[in-house]
mmCIF file of C-alpha atoms and ligand atoms in Angstrom:
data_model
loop_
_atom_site.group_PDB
_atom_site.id
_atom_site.type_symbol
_atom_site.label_atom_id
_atom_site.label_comp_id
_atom_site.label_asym_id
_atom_site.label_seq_id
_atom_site.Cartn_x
_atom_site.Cartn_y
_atom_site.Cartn_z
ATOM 1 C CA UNK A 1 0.000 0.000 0.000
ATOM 2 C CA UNK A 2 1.199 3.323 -0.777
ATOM 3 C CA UNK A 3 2.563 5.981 1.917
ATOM 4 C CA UNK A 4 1.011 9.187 1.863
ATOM 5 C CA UNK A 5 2.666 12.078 3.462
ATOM 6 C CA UNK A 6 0.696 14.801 4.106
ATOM 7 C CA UNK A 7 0.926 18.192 6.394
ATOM 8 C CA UNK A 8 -1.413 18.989 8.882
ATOM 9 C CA UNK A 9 -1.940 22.987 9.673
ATOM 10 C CA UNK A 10 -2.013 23.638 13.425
ATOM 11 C CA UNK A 11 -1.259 27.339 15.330
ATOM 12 C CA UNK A 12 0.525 29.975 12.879
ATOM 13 C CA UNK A 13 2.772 27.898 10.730
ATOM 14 C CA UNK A 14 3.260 24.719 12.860
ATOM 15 C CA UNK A 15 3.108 21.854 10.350
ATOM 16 C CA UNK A 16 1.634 18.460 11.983
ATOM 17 C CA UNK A 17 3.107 15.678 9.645
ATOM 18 C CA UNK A 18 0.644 12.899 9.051
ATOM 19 C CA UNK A 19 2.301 9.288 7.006
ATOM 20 C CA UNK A 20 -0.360 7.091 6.675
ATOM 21 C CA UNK A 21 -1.043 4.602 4.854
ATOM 22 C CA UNK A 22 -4.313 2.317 4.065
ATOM 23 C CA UNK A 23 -6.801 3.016 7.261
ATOM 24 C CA UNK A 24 -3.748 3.313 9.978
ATOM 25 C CA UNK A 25 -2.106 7.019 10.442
ATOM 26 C CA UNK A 26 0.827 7.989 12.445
ATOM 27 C CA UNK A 27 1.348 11.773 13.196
ATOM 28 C CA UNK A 28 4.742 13.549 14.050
ATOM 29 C CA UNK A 29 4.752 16.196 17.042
ATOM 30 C CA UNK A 30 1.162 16.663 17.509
ATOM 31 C CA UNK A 31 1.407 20.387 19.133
ATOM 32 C CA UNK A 32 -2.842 20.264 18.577
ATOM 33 C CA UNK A 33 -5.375 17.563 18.822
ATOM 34 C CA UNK A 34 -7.988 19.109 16.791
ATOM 35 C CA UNK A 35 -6.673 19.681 13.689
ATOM 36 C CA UNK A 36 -5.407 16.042 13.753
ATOM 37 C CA UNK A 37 -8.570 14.576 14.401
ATOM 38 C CA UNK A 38 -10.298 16.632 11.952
ATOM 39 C CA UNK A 39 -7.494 15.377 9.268
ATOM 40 C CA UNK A 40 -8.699 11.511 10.379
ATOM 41 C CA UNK A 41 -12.190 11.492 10.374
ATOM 42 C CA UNK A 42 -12.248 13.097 7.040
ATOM 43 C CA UNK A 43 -10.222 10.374 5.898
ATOM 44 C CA UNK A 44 -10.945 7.583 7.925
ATOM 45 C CA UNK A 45 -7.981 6.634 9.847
ATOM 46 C CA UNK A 46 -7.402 5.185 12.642
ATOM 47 C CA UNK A 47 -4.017 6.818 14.770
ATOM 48 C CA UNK A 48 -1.009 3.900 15.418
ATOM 49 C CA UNK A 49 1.637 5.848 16.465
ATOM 50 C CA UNK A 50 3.229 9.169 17.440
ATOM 51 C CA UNK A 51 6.603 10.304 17.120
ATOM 52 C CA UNK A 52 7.875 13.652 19.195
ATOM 53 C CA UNK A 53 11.060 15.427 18.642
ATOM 54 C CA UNK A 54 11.318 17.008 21.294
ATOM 55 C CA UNK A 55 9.428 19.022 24.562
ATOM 56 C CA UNK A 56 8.240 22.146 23.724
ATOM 57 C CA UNK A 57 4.425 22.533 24.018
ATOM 58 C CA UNK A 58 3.738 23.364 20.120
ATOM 59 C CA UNK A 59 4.932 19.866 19.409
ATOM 60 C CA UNK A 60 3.310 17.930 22.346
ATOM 61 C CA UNK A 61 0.412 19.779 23.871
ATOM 62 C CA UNK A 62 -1.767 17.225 21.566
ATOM 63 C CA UNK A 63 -0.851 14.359 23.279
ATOM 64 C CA UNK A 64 -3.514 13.659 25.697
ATOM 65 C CA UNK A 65 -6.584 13.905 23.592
ATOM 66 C CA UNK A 66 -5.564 11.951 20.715
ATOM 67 C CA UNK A 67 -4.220 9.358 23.173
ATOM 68 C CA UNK A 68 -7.693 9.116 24.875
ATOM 69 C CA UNK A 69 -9.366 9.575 21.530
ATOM 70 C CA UNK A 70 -7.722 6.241 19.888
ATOM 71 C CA UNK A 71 -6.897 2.852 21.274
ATOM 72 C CA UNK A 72 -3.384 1.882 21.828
ATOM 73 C CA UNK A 73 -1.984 4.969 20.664
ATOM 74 C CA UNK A 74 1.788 4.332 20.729
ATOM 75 C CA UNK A 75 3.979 6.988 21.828
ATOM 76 C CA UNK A 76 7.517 7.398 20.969
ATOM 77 C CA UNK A 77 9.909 10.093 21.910
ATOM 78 C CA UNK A 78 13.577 10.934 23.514
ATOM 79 C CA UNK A 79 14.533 10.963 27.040
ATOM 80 C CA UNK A 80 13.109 13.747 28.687
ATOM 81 C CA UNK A 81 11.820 14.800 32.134
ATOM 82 C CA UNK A 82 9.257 17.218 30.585
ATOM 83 C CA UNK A 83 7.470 15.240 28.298
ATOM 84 C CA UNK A 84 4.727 12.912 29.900
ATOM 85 C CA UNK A 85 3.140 9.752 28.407
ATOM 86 C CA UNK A 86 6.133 8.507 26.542
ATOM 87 C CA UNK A 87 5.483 4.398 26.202
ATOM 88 C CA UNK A 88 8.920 3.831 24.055
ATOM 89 C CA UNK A 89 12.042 5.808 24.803
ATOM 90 C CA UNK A 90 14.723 6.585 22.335
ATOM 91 C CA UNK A 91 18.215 7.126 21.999
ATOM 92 C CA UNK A 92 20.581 7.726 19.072
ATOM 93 C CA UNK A 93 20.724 4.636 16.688
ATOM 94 C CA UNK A 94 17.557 3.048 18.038
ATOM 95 C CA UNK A 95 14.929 1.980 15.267
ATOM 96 C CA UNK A 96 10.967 2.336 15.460
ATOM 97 C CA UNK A 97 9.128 0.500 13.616
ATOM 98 C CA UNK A 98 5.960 0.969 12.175
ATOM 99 C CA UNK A 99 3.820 -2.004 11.275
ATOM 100 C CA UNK A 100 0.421 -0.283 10.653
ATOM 101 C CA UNK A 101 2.351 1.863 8.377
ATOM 102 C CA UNK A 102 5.136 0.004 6.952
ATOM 103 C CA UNK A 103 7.511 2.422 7.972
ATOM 104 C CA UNK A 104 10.872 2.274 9.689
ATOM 105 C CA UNK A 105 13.223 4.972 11.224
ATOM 106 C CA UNK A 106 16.411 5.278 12.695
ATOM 107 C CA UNK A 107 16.998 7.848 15.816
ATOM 108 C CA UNK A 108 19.088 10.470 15.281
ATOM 109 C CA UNK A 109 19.879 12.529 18.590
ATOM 110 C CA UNK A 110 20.108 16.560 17.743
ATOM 111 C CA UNK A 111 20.879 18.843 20.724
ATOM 112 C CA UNK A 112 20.663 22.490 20.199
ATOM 113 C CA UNK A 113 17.799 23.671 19.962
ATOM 114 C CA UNK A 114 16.570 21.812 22.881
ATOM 115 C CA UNK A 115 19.054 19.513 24.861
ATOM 116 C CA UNK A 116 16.420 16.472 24.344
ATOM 117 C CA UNK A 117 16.074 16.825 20.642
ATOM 118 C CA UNK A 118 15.985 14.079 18.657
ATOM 119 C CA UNK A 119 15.204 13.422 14.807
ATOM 120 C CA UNK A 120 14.155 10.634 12.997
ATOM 121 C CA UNK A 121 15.208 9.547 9.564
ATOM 122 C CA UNK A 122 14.117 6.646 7.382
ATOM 123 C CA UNK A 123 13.041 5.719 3.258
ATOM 124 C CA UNK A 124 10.263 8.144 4.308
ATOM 125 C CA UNK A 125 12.152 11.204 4.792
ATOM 126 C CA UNK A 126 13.972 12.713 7.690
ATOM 127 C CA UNK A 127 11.368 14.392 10.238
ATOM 128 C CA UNK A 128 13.652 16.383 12.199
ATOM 129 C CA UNK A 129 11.335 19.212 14.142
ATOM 130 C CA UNK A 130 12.817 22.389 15.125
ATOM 131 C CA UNK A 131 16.125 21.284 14.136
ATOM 132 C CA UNK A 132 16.724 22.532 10.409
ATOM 133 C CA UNK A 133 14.372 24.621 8.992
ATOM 134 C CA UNK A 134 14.412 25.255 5.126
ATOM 135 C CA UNK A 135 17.049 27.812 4.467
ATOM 136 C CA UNK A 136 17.394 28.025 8.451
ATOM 137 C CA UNK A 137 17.827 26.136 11.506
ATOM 138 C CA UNK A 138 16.074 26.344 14.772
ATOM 139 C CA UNK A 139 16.901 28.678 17.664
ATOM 140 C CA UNK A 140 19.482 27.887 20.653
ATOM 141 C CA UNK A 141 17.337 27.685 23.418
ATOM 142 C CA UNK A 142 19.277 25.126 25.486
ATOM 143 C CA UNK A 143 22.154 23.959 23.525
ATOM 144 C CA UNK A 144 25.483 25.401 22.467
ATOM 145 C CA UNK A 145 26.283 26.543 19.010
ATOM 146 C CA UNK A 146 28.932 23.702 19.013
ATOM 147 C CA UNK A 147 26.455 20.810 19.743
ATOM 148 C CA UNK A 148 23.837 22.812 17.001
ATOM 149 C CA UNK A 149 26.663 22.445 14.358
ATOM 150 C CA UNK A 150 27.364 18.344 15.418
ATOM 151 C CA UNK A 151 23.573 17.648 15.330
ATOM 152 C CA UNK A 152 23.458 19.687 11.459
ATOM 153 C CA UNK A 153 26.677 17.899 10.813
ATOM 154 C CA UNK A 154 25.095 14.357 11.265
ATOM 155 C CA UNK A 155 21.809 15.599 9.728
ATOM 156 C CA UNK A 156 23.760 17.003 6.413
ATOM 157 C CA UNK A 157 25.972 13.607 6.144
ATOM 158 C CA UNK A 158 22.393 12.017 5.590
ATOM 159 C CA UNK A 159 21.900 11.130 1.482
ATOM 160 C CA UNK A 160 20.848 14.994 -0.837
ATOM 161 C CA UNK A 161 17.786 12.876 -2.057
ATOM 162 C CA UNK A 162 16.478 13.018 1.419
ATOM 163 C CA UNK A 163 13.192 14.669 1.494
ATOM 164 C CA UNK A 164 13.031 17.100 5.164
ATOM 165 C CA UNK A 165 10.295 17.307 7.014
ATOM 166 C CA UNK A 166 10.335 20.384 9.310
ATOM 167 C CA UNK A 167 7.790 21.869 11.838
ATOM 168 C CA UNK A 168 7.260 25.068 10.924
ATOM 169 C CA UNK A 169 6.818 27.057 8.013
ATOM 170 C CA UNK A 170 9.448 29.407 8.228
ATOM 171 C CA UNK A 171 10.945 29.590 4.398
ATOM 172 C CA UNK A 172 10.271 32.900 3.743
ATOM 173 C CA UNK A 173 11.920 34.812 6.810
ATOM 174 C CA UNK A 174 14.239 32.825 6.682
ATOM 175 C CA UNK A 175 15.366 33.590 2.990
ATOM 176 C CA UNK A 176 15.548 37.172 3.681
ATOM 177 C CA UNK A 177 18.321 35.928 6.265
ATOM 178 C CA UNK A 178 19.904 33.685 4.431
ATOM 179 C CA UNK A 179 19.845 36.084 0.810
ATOM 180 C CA UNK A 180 21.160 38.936 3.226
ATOM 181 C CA UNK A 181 24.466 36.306 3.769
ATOM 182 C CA UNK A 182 24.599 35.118 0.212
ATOM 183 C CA UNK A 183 23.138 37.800 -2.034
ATOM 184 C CA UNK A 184 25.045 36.043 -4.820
ATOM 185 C CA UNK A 185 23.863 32.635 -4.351
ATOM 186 C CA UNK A 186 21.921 32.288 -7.527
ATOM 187 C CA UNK A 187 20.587 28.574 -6.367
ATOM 188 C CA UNK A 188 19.466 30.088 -2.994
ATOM 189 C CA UNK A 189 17.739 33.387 -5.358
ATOM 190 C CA UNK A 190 15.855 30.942 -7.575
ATOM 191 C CA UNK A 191 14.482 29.211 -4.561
ATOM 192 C CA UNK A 192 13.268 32.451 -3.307
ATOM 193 C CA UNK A 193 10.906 33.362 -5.786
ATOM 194 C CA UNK A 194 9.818 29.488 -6.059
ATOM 195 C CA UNK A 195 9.020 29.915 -2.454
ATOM 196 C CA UNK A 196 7.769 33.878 -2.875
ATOM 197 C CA UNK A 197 5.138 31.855 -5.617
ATOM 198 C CA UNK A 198 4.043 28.886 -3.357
ATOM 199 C CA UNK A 199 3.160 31.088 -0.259
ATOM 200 C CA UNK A 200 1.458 33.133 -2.879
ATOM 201 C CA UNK A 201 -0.434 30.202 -3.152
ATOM 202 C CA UNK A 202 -0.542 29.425 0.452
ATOM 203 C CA UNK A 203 0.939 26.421 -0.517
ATOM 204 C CA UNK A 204 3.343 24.696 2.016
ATOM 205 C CA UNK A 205 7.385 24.875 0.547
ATOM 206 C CA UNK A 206 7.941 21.867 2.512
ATOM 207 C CA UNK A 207 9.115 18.836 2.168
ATOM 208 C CA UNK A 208 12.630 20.312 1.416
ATOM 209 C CA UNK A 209 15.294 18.034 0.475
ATOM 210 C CA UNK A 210 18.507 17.884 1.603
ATOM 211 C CA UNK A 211 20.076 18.941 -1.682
ATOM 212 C CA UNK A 212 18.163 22.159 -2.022
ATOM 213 C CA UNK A 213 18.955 22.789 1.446
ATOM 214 C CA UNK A 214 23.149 21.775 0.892
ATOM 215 C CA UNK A 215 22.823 24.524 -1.705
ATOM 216 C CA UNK A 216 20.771 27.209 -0.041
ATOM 217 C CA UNK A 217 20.607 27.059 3.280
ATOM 218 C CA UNK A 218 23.560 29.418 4.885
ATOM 219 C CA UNK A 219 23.345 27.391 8.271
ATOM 220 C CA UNK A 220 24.620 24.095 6.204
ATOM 221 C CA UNK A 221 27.617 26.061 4.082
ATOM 222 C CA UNK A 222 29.421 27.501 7.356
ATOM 223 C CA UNK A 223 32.584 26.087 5.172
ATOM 224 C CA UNK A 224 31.383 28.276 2.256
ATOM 225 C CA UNK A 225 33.838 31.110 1.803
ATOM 226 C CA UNK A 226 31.025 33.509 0.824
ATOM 227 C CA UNK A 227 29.247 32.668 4.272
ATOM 228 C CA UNK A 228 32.516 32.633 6.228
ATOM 229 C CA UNK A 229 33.491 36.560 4.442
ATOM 230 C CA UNK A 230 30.072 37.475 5.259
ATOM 231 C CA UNK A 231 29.883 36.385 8.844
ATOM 232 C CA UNK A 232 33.479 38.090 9.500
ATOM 233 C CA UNK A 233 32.324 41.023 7.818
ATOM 234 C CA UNK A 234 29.212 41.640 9.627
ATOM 235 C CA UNK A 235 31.300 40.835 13.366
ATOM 236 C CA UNK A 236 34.050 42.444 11.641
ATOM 237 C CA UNK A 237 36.535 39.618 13.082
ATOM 238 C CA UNK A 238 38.836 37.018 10.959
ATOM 239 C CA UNK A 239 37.675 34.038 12.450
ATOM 240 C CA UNK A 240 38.823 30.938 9.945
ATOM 241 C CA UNK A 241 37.054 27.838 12.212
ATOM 242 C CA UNK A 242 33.895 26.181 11.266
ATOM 243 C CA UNK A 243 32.691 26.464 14.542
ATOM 244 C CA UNK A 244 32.762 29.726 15.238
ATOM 245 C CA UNK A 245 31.163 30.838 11.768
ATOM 246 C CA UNK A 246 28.350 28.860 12.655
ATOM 247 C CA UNK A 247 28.193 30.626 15.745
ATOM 248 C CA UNK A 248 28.437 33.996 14.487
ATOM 249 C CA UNK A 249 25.826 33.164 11.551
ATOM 250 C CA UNK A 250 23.230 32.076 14.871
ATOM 251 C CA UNK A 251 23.833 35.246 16.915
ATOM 252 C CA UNK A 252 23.453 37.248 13.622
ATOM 253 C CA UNK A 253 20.424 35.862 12.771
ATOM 254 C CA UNK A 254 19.016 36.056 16.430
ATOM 255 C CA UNK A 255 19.093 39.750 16.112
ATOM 256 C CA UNK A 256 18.503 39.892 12.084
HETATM 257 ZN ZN1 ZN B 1 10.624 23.927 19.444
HETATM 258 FE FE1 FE B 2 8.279 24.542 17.344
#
């Protein structure tokens, strides 16, 4: 049977991924009930599983009433003290599998934006929450820019054909950012107005992939020398390390 993939709107620009396949659905950081179980009755599935990527209440306040509202709701998710009504957690490397689906991931573990971040990667796609964001990545609100750059790291070795899943629908801002650091990138300008035309639209400009995102996203091409010039330009310092490029790219777009 055939996988569908399909985003479900909640709040401003959260997106609510829903794979499901025949009558069984599985839904990734359900931040909203409602919206979900609108999405199921109109097409008639029953909920399996849900994955979480980490704490924050726009990715987990739906727990409890699609729980209640579905038998033997599975719930999988990292270790974390703040999250409540986790049945199976995971660590980096561990698999979940998927039966109603026939779907498989791999763990990835992500720390940065949160310290309990975790993403999940399989022949589905990479859902990786407020991790990377197309053309951005998520804020530091716990980690370090050093462990930000080692979760990207592992998250960019992945294979380009990779379609990304992220959370929110942040393209646009975050091309104004990322066109600001690159305003020669002619890749990252085309996407731009592909993006300008699909919001247009109001059409979602995710899934991503990880190629589009190798090419236009500035938080992936710290190594770049245009992205390195224009980070020491705009902190006016010569730094020459990865690391601190990345750093410098996160605390200028904090206050871009
Ligand atoms: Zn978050
Ligand atoms: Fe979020």
């Amino acid at each position: 049977m055939t996988l569908h993939i399909s985003p479900i709107h909640a709040f401003q620009d959260n997106y609510i991924w829903c794979l499901y396949s025949g009558k069984h659905g599985v839904v990734v950081d359900p931040g909203d009930a409602k919206p979900v179980l609108a999405f199921f009755k109109e097409h008639g599935l029953t909920l399996s599983d849900i994955l979480l990527t980490h704490h924050h209440w726009d990715h987990t306040n739906g727990l409890p009433e699609l729980v209640a509202a579905f038998s033997n709701v599975k719930v999988w998710g990292p270790h974390s003290d703040k999250i409540h009504g986790i049945d199976c957690v995971l660590g980096e490397g561990d698999m979940v599998s998927l039966p109603s689906i026939a779907c498989d991931f791999s763990v990835i573990e992500v720390p940065g934006h949160t310290l309990d971040h975790i993403a999940y990667y399989g022949s589905a796609g990479l859902f990786c929450g407020d991790t990377l964001f197309s053309a951005g990545c998520g804020r530091l609100f716990e980690g370090s820019p050093a462990q930000m750059e080692h979760s990207l790291a592992k998250l960019r070795a992945l294979p380009p054909a990779t379609n990304v899943f992220c959370t929110h629908e942040y393209t646009l801002a975050n091309l104004k950012f990322a066109t600001t650091v690159e305003p020669l990138n002619t890749d990252l300008l085309e996407y731009q107005r592909w993006a300008i035309a699909q919001r247009e639209q109001h059409k979602p400009t995710l899934p991503s992939t990880l190629a589009k995102e190798l090419a236009v996203n500035p938080f992936l091409r710290c190594q770049q020398p245009p992205v390195m010039t224009a980070v020491n330009q705009h902190w006016n310092t010569q730094q020459a390390g990865e690391h601190s490029v990345f750093a410098g790219l996160r605390r200028w777009k904090d206050q871009f």
